[in-house]
């Protein structure tokens, strides 16, 4: 499998307004490779640089040092900017601020209109995208009539319509209610499973990260952990030190271990936790 | 309460008028306005009135909606009519008191004025009643597209207009929230002296503006991410196809216009 995203010693600093002060570096040397079809979560505390990293993946921000390649395209190559943005779509936190049109289907078509896709193909791609996120029945609605989760799904459809190879989602569920979060997470993982689209999910919800295939943890502009969720969440102390939580069940298992019980540190789902605790009871009963 | 605000007062429907190509509707409305102000004979007005009533009936929109659109302008109408009535000094004098004169021309002009403005309001409301604001914006963009050659920013203007339309409900909701938040902090918005109330309005406008700027910034980034590159080379999802129906409607309008001109020239004015 080839790497769809290749980040080489990426550094980034916002230009400082005052010439005398050193510009504060937000990203301090990041190396990351993501393979095609992966489902990666990026975790980090506020100010860890995770959103800044996301903005480098489709050329909204350009590196002050190092290189970012997406599907072989250098993000700093201005001539291929639209090609890049078509391959790496981006969904933001606030669904209200990324919907352009007053009619759902026209919003989904926005990117295609910009790219000059002919009408027949556009029609087909818009319908496909709306069906993919289960919003086809709402195609003639106004976004203001939709719930937060529905709006976010429309925003995802607008990206899907471009047929991207990879979607970067910057805290897409942060402003949604639990129902909306569930809908959006289900949509994202279906995009990954059924369409093979690479997903990079920036989040601060641990349970969402636990659903991904790989978790990258960032702190102060650096990557501190990069592994499968089980391995990452077993590092409870390190995560707590950098201001992150672990899923509740992982924490429960961790506390039990501290109290001297023999329970696996790699528990991330409720089912695993129940099974492990039942087993503990079983052993205790035998004794 | 704020959520009830609608802009443009569009009434969705399936009537013949609703289904006309919006570009044709705009042209027809413009012709209609020109028609109303052509000629001074009473026959011209009658033809104009027939055209208006016919269109209203075809649109299947309740007549009281049109009365509603005229109502706010009623005082203005009455004042104009009264001024015309007493200050036009040509024609046969019916009655006179110092500088006030009631003449035949004065009566004619004020009656014509009232009828013309009422017809004008009813006819142009029909355009906004039967066409959604977003379609209207789109149609205006297409009609003005020849001006692009003269570097007139047609696409940009229409994009601004449609984004404004898109964000009206969002910002209305936001205003509602800010008002509640400020009321919860003791701001007097519906009571107290006029000056205090105006000053308190600032506490709503400032957060609203800041939020609007933040939204604009995020929207711009999101548009860039979706390859927005101005108007050149864009294709459209919304297709506008004119059919025989549109040409027939335009033809009827032109016929009415011709009838107005003919009536003005040929039939002597009965007044």
Coordinates of C-alpha atoms in Angstrom, one line a residue:
Chain A
X1 CA 0.0 0.0 0.0
X2 CA 1.2 3.5 -0.8
X3 CA 1.3 6.4 1.5
X4 CA -1.4 8.9 0.7
X5 CA 0.0 11.3 3.2
X6 CA 3.7 11.9 3.8
X7 CA 4.8 14.5 6.2
X8 CA 8.5 15.1 6.6
X9 CA 9.9 17.1 9.5
X10 CA 7.1 19.7 9.2
X11 CA 7.6 22.9 11.2
X12 CA 5.2 25.8 11.3
X13 CA 5.1 29.1 13.0
X14 CA 2.6 31.9 12.6
X15 CA 4.3 35.1 11.4
X16 CA 4.7 37.3 14.4
X17 CA 3.5 40.9 14.3
X18 CA 6.3 42.2 16.4
X19 CA 9.7 41.8 14.6
X20 CA 11.7 41.6 17.8
X21 CA 9.9 38.6 19.3
X22 CA 10.6 35.1 18.0
X23 CA 7.5 33.7 16.2
X24 CA 6.0 31.0 18.3
X25 CA 6.3 27.6 16.7
X26 CA 3.1 25.7 16.6
X27 CA 4.5 22.5 14.9
X28 CA 8.0 21.5 15.9
X29 CA 9.0 18.8 13.5
X30 CA 6.4 16.3 12.6
X31 CA 7.0 13.1 10.7
X32 CA 3.9 11.1 9.8
X33 CA 3.0 8.6 7.1
X34 CA -0.6 7.6 6.5
X35 CA -1.5 4.7 4.1
X36 CA -4.4 4.8 1.7
X37 CA -7.6 3.5 3.3
X38 CA -6.5 4.1 6.9
X39 CA -8.8 5.5 9.6
X40 CA -6.7 7.7 11.8
X41 CA -7.6 9.8 14.8
X42 CA -5.5 12.7 15.9
X43 CA -5.9 13.5 19.6
X44 CA -4.5 16.4 21.5
X45 CA -5.2 19.0 24.1
X46 CA -6.2 22.6 23.0
X47 CA -3.2 24.2 21.5
X48 CA -1.4 20.9 20.8
X49 CA -1.2 21.9 17.1
X50 CA -3.7 19.3 15.9
X51 CA -5.9 21.7 13.9
X52 CA -2.8 23.4 12.5
X53 CA -1.6 20.1 11.3
X54 CA -5.0 19.4 9.7
X55 CA -4.8 22.7 7.8
X56 CA -1.5 21.7 6.3
X57 CA -3.0 18.6 4.7
X58 CA -4.8 20.6 1.9
X59 CA -2.7 23.7 1.6
X60 CA -4.7 26.2 3.7
X61 CA -1.5 26.7 5.6
X62 CA 2.0 26.1 4.1
X63 CA 4.9 24.7 6.1
X64 CA 7.6 27.1 7.3
X65 CA 9.9 24.1 7.3
X66 CA 9.7 20.5 6.0
X67 CA 7.4 19.1 3.4
X68 CA 3.9 17.8 3.1
X69 CA 2.9 15.4 0.3
X70 CA -0.7 14.3 -0.3
X71 CA -1.1 11.6 -2.9
X72 CA 2.3 12.6 -4.3
X73 CA 1.4 16.3 -4.6
X74 CA 3.5 18.8 -2.7
X75 CA 1.1 21.1 -0.8
X76 CA 3.3 24.1 -1.6
X77 CA 2.9 23.6 -5.3
X78 CA 0.4 26.4 -6.2
X79 CA -0.2 25.0 -9.7
X80 CA -1.7 21.9 -8.3
X81 CA -3.7 23.5 -5.5
X82 CA -7.2 22.6 -6.8
X83 CA -6.1 19.1 -7.7
X84 CA -4.8 18.8 -4.1
X85 CA -8.0 20.1 -2.6
X86 CA -10.1 17.8 -4.7
X87 CA -8.2 14.8 -3.4
X88 CA -8.1 15.9 0.3
X89 CA -11.4 17.3 1.4
X90 CA -11.9 19.1 4.6
X91 CA -14.8 19.2 7.0
X92 CA -14.9 21.8 9.8
X93 CA -16.3 22.0 13.3
X94 CA -19.2 24.4 12.7
X95 CA -21.6 23.0 10.1
X96 CA -23.3 26.4 9.8
X97 CA -20.2 28.2 8.7
X98 CA -19.3 25.8 5.9
X99 CA -22.7 25.5 4.1
X100 CA -22.8 28.0 1.2
X101 CA -26.1 27.6 -0.4
X102 CA -29.7 27.9 0.9
X103 CA -30.7 24.6 -0.7
X104 CA -29.1 21.3 0.4
X105 CA -28.4 19.8 -3.1
X106 CA -26.9 23.1 -4.4
X107 CA -24.6 23.2 -1.5
X108 CA -23.4 19.6 -2.2
X109 CA -22.9 20.7 -5.8
X110 CA -20.8 23.8 -4.8
X111 CA -17.4 22.2 -5.2
X112 CA -18.4 20.6 -8.5
X113 CA -19.7 23.9 -9.8
X114 CA -16.4 25.5 -9.0
X115 CA -14.5 22.7 -10.8
X116 CA -16.6 23.1 -13.9
X117 CA -18.1 19.6 -13.9
X118 CA -20.7 19.3 -16.7
X119 CA -24.4 19.1 -15.6
X120 CA -25.2 15.4 -16.2
X121 CA -22.2 14.2 -14.3
X122 CA -22.8 16.8 -11.5
X123 CA -26.4 15.7 -11.1
X124 CA -25.3 12.0 -10.7
X125 CA -22.5 12.8 -8.3
X126 CA -24.7 15.1 -6.1
X127 CA -27.4 12.4 -5.9
X128 CA -24.8 9.7 -5.1
X129 CA -23.2 11.8 -2.4
X130 CA -26.6 12.7 -0.8
X131 CA -27.5 9.0 -0.8
X132 CA -24.2 8.0 0.7
X133 CA -24.8 10.2 3.8
X134 CA -28.5 9.3 3.9
X135 CA -29.7 12.9 3.2
X136 CA -31.2 12.3 -0.2
X137 CA -34.8 12.9 1.0
X138 CA -33.7 16.3 2.3
X139 CA -32.1 17.5 -1.0
X140 CA -34.6 20.4 -1.5
X141 CA -34.6 21.5 2.1
X142 CA -33.0 24.7 3.4
X143 CA -30.0 24.0 5.8
X144 CA -31.7 26.1 8.5
X145 CA -34.4 23.4 8.7
X146 CA -31.9 20.7 9.5
X147 CA -30.4 19.5 12.8
X148 CA -26.7 19.9 13.6
X149 CA -26.0 16.3 12.7
X150 CA -27.9 16.5 9.4
X151 CA -26.1 19.7 8.5
X152 CA -22.7 18.1 9.2
X153 CA -23.7 15.2 7.0
X154 CA -24.6 17.6 4.2
X155 CA -21.1 19.2 4.6
X156 CA -19.6 15.7 4.3
X157 CA -21.7 15.0 1.2
X158 CA -20.3 18.3 -0.3
X159 CA -16.8 16.8 0.1
X160 CA -17.7 13.3 -1.0
X161 CA -19.1 14.7 -4.2
X162 CA -15.6 15.8 -5.2
X163 CA -14.6 12.0 -5.0
X164 CA -11.7 12.7 -2.7
X165 CA -9.1 10.1 -1.8
X166 CA -8.9 11.4 1.7
X167 CA -11.1 13.4 4.1
X168 CA -9.8 15.5 7.0
X169 CA -12.4 16.2 9.7
X170 CA -11.5 18.9 12.2
X171 CA -13.6 18.1 15.3
X172 CA -16.7 17.5 13.2
X173 CA -18.8 16.5 16.3
X174 CA -17.7 19.1 18.8
X175 CA -20.9 21.2 18.3
X176 CA -23.3 18.4 18.0
X177 CA -25.7 16.7 20.4
X178 CA -25.1 13.0 21.2
X179 CA -27.6 11.9 18.5
X180 CA -25.8 14.0 15.9
X181 CA -22.4 12.7 17.0
X182 CA -23.6 9.2 16.5
X183 CA -24.9 9.9 13.0
X184 CA -21.8 11.7 11.9
X185 CA -19.4 9.0 13.3
X186 CA -21.5 6.3 11.6
X187 CA -21.3 8.2 8.3
X188 CA -17.6 8.7 8.6
X189 CA -16.8 5.1 9.3
X190 CA -19.0 4.0 6.5
X191 CA -17.1 6.2 4.1
X192 CA -14.0 4.5 5.2
X193 CA -15.3 1.0 5.1
X194 CA -17.4 1.1 1.9
X195 CA -15.7 3.6 -0.2
X196 CA -12.1 3.1 1.0
X197 CA -11.6 6.8 1.7
X198 CA -8.8 7.6 4.0
X199 CA -10.1 9.4 7.1
X200 CA -8.2 11.7 9.4
X201 CA -10.3 12.6 12.3
X202 CA -9.2 15.3 14.6
X203 CA -11.1 15.0 17.8
X204 CA -11.0 15.4 21.6
X205 CA -13.5 12.7 22.3
X206 CA -11.7 9.5 23.4
X207 CA -14.6 7.2 22.5
X208 CA -14.4 8.4 18.9
X209 CA -10.7 7.9 18.8
X210 CA -11.2 4.3 20.2
X211 CA -13.3 3.5 17.1
X212 CA -10.4 4.3 14.7
X213 CA -7.7 2.0 13.4
X214 CA -4.8 4.2 14.5
X215 CA -4.4 7.0 17.0
X216 CA -1.9 9.8 16.8
X217 CA -1.5 11.8 20.0
X218 CA 0.0 15.3 19.8
X219 CA 1.3 17.5 22.5
X220 CA 3.0 21.0 22.2
X221 CA 3.5 20.6 18.4
X222 CA 5.0 17.2 18.5
X223 CA 3.7 13.6 18.1
X224 CA 4.0 11.8 21.3
X225 CA 2.2 8.5 20.6
X226 CA 1.3 6.8 17.4
X227 CA -0.2 3.3 17.6
X228 CA -3.4 1.2 17.6
X229 CA -6.0 2.6 20.1
X230 CA -5.4 -0.3 22.6
X231 CA -1.7 0.5 22.9
X232 CA -2.2 4.2 23.0
X233 CA -4.9 4.1 25.7
X234 CA -2.9 1.8 27.8
X235 CA -0.5 4.7 28.4
X236 CA -2.9 6.2 30.9
X237 CA -0.3 8.1 32.9
X238 CA 1.3 9.8 29.9
X239 CA -2.1 10.8 28.5
X240 CA -3.2 12.3 31.8
X241 CA 0.1 14.2 32.0
X242 CA -0.6 15.9 28.7
X243 CA -4.1 16.8 29.7
X244 CA -6.0 14.1 27.9
X245 CA -8.5 11.6 29.3
X246 CA -8.8 8.0 28.4
X247 CA -12.1 6.2 27.6
X248 CA -14.0 5.6 30.9
X249 CA -13.7 1.9 30.8
X250 CA -9.9 2.1 30.2
X251 CA -9.7 4.3 33.3
X252 CA -11.8 1.9 35.3
X253 CA -9.5 -1.0 34.3
X254 CA -6.4 1.2 35.1
X255 CA -7.8 2.0 38.6
X256 CA -8.5 -1.7 39.2
X257 CA -4.9 -2.5 38.2
X258 CA -3.6 0.1 40.6
X259 CA -5.7 -1.5 43.3
X260 CA -3.9 -4.7 42.6
X261 CA -6.4 -6.6 40.5
X262 CA -5.1 -8.6 37.5
X263 CA -6.8 -6.9 34.6
X264 CA -5.6 -6.1 31.1
X265 CA -4.5 -2.5 30.5
X266 CA -5.7 -2.7 26.9
X267 CA -9.4 -2.3 27.4
X268 CA -11.2 0.2 25.3
X269 CA -14.8 -1.0 24.8
X270 CA -17.5 -1.6 27.3
X271 CA -17.8 -5.2 26.2
X272 CA -14.2 -5.9 26.8
X273 CA -14.5 -4.3 30.2
X274 CA -17.5 -6.3 31.2
X275 CA -15.9 -9.6 30.0
X276 CA -12.7 -8.8 32.0
X277 CA -14.5 -7.9 35.2
X278 CA -16.7 -11.0 34.9
X279 CA -13.5 -13.0 34.6
X280 CA -12.1 -11.4 37.7
X281 CA -15.3 -12.3 39.6
X282 CA -15.0 -15.8 38.2
X283 CA -11.4 -16.2 39.6
X284 CA -12.4 -14.6 42.9
X285 CA -15.3 -17.0 43.3
X286 CA -13.1 -20.1 42.7
X287 CA -10.7 -18.9 45.3
Chain B
X1 CA -40.7 35.6 17.6
X2 CA -37.7 36.7 15.4
X3 CA -37.9 33.4 13.6
X4 CA -41.1 34.5 11.8
X5 CA -39.3 37.1 9.8
X6 CA -39.2 36.1 6.1
X7 CA -37.5 38.0 3.5
X8 CA -39.0 38.4 0.0
X9 CA -42.3 36.7 1.2
X10 CA -42.1 33.7 -1.1
X11 CA -45.2 31.5 -1.3
X12 CA -44.3 28.1 -2.7
X13 CA -46.7 26.8 -5.3
X14 CA -47.2 25.0 -8.6
X15 CA -49.2 27.6 -10.6
X16 CA -48.3 28.6 -14.2
X17 CA -46.8 31.8 -12.8
X18 CA -44.6 29.9 -10.4
X19 CA -43.3 27.6 -13.1
X20 CA -42.3 30.4 -15.5
X21 CA -38.6 30.8 -16.1
X22 CA -37.5 33.4 -13.5
X23 CA -35.5 35.2 -16.2
X24 CA -38.7 35.7 -18.2
X25 CA -40.6 36.7 -15.1
X26 CA -38.1 39.5 -14.4
X27 CA -38.3 40.7 -18.0
X28 CA -42.1 40.6 -18.0
X29 CA -42.2 42.5 -14.7
X30 CA -40.0 45.2 -16.2
X31 CA -42.2 45.4 -19.3
X32 CA -45.3 45.6 -17.1
X33 CA -43.8 48.6 -15.2
X34 CA -43.1 50.4 -18.4
X35 CA -46.6 49.5 -19.7
X36 CA -48.1 51.1 -16.6
X37 CA -46.4 54.4 -17.2
X38 CA -47.1 54.6 -20.9
X39 CA -49.9 56.8 -22.1
X40 CA -52.3 59.0 -20.2
X41 CA -55.6 57.6 -21.4
X42 CA -57.9 55.8 -19.1
X43 CA -57.9 52.8 -21.5
X44 CA -54.2 52.3 -20.9
X45 CA -54.8 52.0 -17.2
X46 CA -57.7 49.6 -17.7
X47 CA -55.5 47.3 -19.9
X48 CA -52.8 47.4 -17.2
X49 CA -55.4 46.5 -14.6
X50 CA -56.7 43.6 -16.6
X51 CA -53.2 42.3 -17.0
X52 CA -52.5 42.6 -13.3
X53 CA -55.7 40.9 -12.2
X54 CA -55.2 38.1 -14.7
X55 CA -51.7 37.4 -13.5
X56 CA -52.8 37.5 -9.8
X57 CA -55.6 35.0 -10.5
X58 CA -53.3 32.7 -12.4
X59 CA -50.8 32.7 -9.5
X60 CA -53.5 31.3 -7.2
X61 CA -52.1 33.5 -4.4
X62 CA -54.8 34.9 -2.1
X63 CA -55.7 38.5 -3.0
X64 CA -55.4 39.6 0.6
X65 CA -51.7 39.0 0.4
X66 CA -51.5 41.7 -2.2
X67 CA -53.6 44.1 -0.1
X68 CA -51.0 43.4 2.7
X69 CA -48.1 44.5 0.4
X70 CA -49.9 47.8 -0.4
X71 CA -51.0 48.6 3.1
X72 CA -47.7 50.0 4.5
X73 CA -47.5 52.4 1.6
X74 CA -51.0 53.7 2.0
X75 CA -50.2 56.9 3.9
X76 CA -47.5 57.8 1.3
X77 CA -50.1 57.2 -1.4
X78 CA -52.7 59.4 0.2
X79 CA -50.3 62.3 0.8
X80 CA -49.1 62.2 -2.9
X81 CA -52.7 62.1 -4.0
X82 CA -53.7 65.0 -1.8
X83 CA -50.8 67.1 -2.9
X84 CA -51.6 66.5 -6.6
X85 CA -55.3 67.1 -5.9
X86 CA -54.9 70.6 -4.5
X87 CA -51.7 71.9 -6.1
X88 CA -52.2 71.1 -9.8
X89 CA -53.5 74.3 -11.1
X90 CA -54.2 73.6 -14.8
X91 CA -57.5 72.5 -16.2
X92 CA -61.1 73.4 -15.4
X93 CA -61.4 74.9 -11.9
X94 CA -64.1 73.2 -9.7
X95 CA -63.4 75.0 -6.4
X96 CA -61.0 77.4 -5.0
X97 CA -59.9 78.7 -1.6
X98 CA -56.9 81.0 -1.4
X99 CA -54.1 79.1 -2.9
X100 CA -55.9 75.7 -2.9
X101 CA -57.5 74.8 -6.1
X102 CA -59.5 71.8 -7.1
X103 CA -59.1 71.3 -10.9
X104 CA -60.0 68.6 -13.4
X105 CA -56.3 67.9 -14.1
X106 CA -55.6 67.6 -10.4
X107 CA -58.4 65.0 -10.0
X108 CA -57.2 63.1 -13.0
X109 CA -53.6 63.1 -12.0
X110 CA -54.2 62.0 -8.5
X111 CA -56.6 59.2 -9.4
X112 CA -54.2 57.9 -12.1
X113 CA -51.3 58.1 -9.6
X114 CA -53.1 56.0 -7.0
X115 CA -54.2 53.4 -9.5
X116 CA -50.8 53.2 -11.1
X117 CA -48.9 52.8 -7.8
X118 CA -51.4 50.1 -6.5
X119 CA -51.0 48.2 -9.8
X120 CA -47.2 48.6 -9.7
X121 CA -47.0 47.2 -6.1
X122 CA -49.3 44.3 -6.8
X123 CA -47.6 43.4 -10.0
X124 CA -44.1 43.5 -8.6
X125 CA -45.1 41.7 -5.4
X126 CA -46.3 38.9 -7.7
X127 CA -42.6 38.4 -8.8
X128 CA -41.3 38.0 -5.2
X129 CA -44.4 36.0 -4.1
X130 CA -43.9 33.4 -6.9
X131 CA -40.1 33.2 -7.1
X132 CA -37.8 32.2 -4.2
X133 CA -35.1 34.8 -3.4
X134 CA -32.3 32.4 -4.3
X135 CA -33.8 31.7 -7.7
X136 CA -34.3 35.4 -8.2
X137 CA -30.7 36.1 -7.5
X138 CA -29.6 33.4 -9.8
X139 CA -31.9 34.7 -12.6
X140 CA -30.5 38.2 -12.1
X141 CA -27.0 36.9 -12.4
X142 CA -27.8 35.2 -15.7
X143 CA -29.6 38.2 -17.1
X144 CA -26.8 40.5 -16.3
X145 CA -24.1 38.1 -17.4
X146 CA -23.4 40.1 -20.6
X147 CA -22.1 42.8 -18.4
X148 CA -19.2 40.6 -17.3
X149 CA -17.5 41.6 -20.6
X150 CA -17.5 45.2 -19.2
X151 CA -15.8 43.9 -16.0
X152 CA -18.9 44.4 -14.0
X153 CA -18.7 41.9 -11.1
X154 CA -21.9 40.1 -11.8
X155 CA -21.0 36.7 -10.3
X156 CA -19.5 38.3 -7.2
X157 CA -22.6 40.4 -6.5
X158 CA -24.9 37.4 -6.9
X159 CA -22.6 35.2 -4.7
X160 CA -22.7 37.9 -2.0
X161 CA -26.5 38.1 -2.3
X162 CA -27.0 34.4 -2.0
X163 CA -24.6 34.1 0.9
X164 CA -26.6 36.9 2.6
X165 CA -29.8 35.0 2.0
X166 CA -28.3 31.8 3.3
X167 CA -27.1 33.5 6.5
X168 CA -30.2 35.4 7.4
X169 CA -31.9 32.6 9.3
X170 CA -28.5 31.7 11.0
X171 CA -27.9 35.3 12.2
X172 CA -31.6 35.8 13.2
X173 CA -31.2 32.7 15.5
X174 CA -28.0 34.1 16.8
X175 CA -29.6 37.5 17.5
X176 CA -32.3 35.7 19.5
X177 CA -29.7 33.9 21.6
X178 CA -27.7 37.0 22.3
X179 CA -30.8 38.9 23.3
X180 CA -31.7 36.2 25.7
X181 CA -28.2 36.1 27.1
X182 CA -28.2 39.9 27.6
X183 CA -31.7 39.9 29.1
X184 CA -30.5 37.2 31.6
X185 CA -27.7 39.7 32.5
X186 CA -30.3 42.4 33.2
X187 CA -30.3 44.3 29.9
X188 CA -33.5 46.3 29.4
X189 CA -34.5 45.8 25.8
X190 CA -38.2 46.3 25.8
X191 CA -38.7 48.6 28.7
X192 CA -37.1 51.8 30.1
X193 CA -36.4 55.1 28.4
X194 CA -35.8 55.3 24.7
X195 CA -32.2 56.4 25.1
X196 CA -31.4 53.5 27.5
X197 CA -33.0 51.0 25.1
X198 CA -30.9 52.3 22.2
X199 CA -27.8 52.1 24.3
X200 CA -28.6 48.6 25.3
X201 CA -29.0 47.6 21.7
X202 CA -25.2 48.1 21.3
X203 CA -24.8 45.2 23.7
X204 CA -26.5 43.0 21.1
X205 CA -25.0 44.5 18.0
X206 CA -21.4 44.1 19.0
X207 CA -21.4 40.4 19.8
X208 CA -23.5 39.9 16.6
X209 CA -20.9 41.7 14.5
X210 CA -18.0 39.8 16.0
X211 CA -19.7 36.5 15.4
X212 CA -20.6 37.5 11.9
X213 CA -16.9 38.3 11.1
X214 CA -15.8 35.0 12.6
X215 CA -18.4 33.1 10.5
X216 CA -17.3 35.0 7.4
X217 CA -13.7 33.9 8.0
X218 CA -14.6 30.3 8.5
X219 CA -16.9 30.3 5.5
X220 CA -14.1 31.7 3.3
X221 CA -11.8 28.9 4.3
X222 CA -14.5 26.3 3.7
X223 CA -15.2 27.8 0.3
X224 CA -11.5 27.7 -0.6
X225 CA -11.3 24.1 0.5
X226 CA -14.0 23.4 -2.0
X227 CA -12.0 24.9 -4.8
X228 CA -13.9 28.2 -5.0
X229 CA -12.1 30.3 -7.6
X230 CA -14.5 33.1 -8.5
X231 CA -17.0 33.0 -11.4
X232 CA -14.8 31.8 -14.3
X233 CA -15.3 28.3 -15.6
X234 CA -18.2 27.5 -13.2
X235 CA -21.0 25.2 -14.2
X236 CA -24.4 25.2 -12.5
X237 CA -26.5 22.5 -10.9
X238 CA -29.6 24.6 -11.3
X239 CA -30.6 24.7 -14.9
X240 CA -32.9 27.3 -16.4
X241 CA -34.6 26.1 -19.5
X242 CA -37.1 28.3 -21.2
X243 CA -40.0 26.5 -22.8
X244 CA -42.8 27.4 -25.1
X245 CA -44.8 28.5 -22.0
X246 CA -42.3 31.3 -21.3
X247 CA -42.4 32.6 -24.8
X248 CA -46.2 32.6 -24.8
X249 CA -46.2 34.5 -21.5
X250 CA -43.7 37.0 -22.9
X251 CA -45.8 37.2 -26.1
X252 CA -49.0 38.0 -24.2
X253 CA -47.2 40.7 -22.3
X254 CA -45.9 42.3 -25.5
X255 CA -49.4 42.2 -26.9
X256 CA -50.8 44.0 -23.8
X257 CA -48.0 46.6 -24.2
X258 CA -48.9 47.1 -27.9
X259 CA -52.6 47.4 -26.9
X260 CA -51.6 50.1 -24.4
X261 CA -49.7 52.1 -27.0
X262 CA -52.5 51.7 -29.5
X263 CA -55.1 52.8 -27.0
X264 CA -53.1 55.8 -26.2
X265 CA -52.7 56.8 -29.8
X266 CA -56.1 55.9 -31.3
X267 CA -58.9 56.1 -28.7
X268 CA -59.6 59.7 -27.6
X269 CA -59.4 60.2 -23.9
X270 CA -62.9 60.5 -22.4
X271 CA -61.8 62.9 -19.7

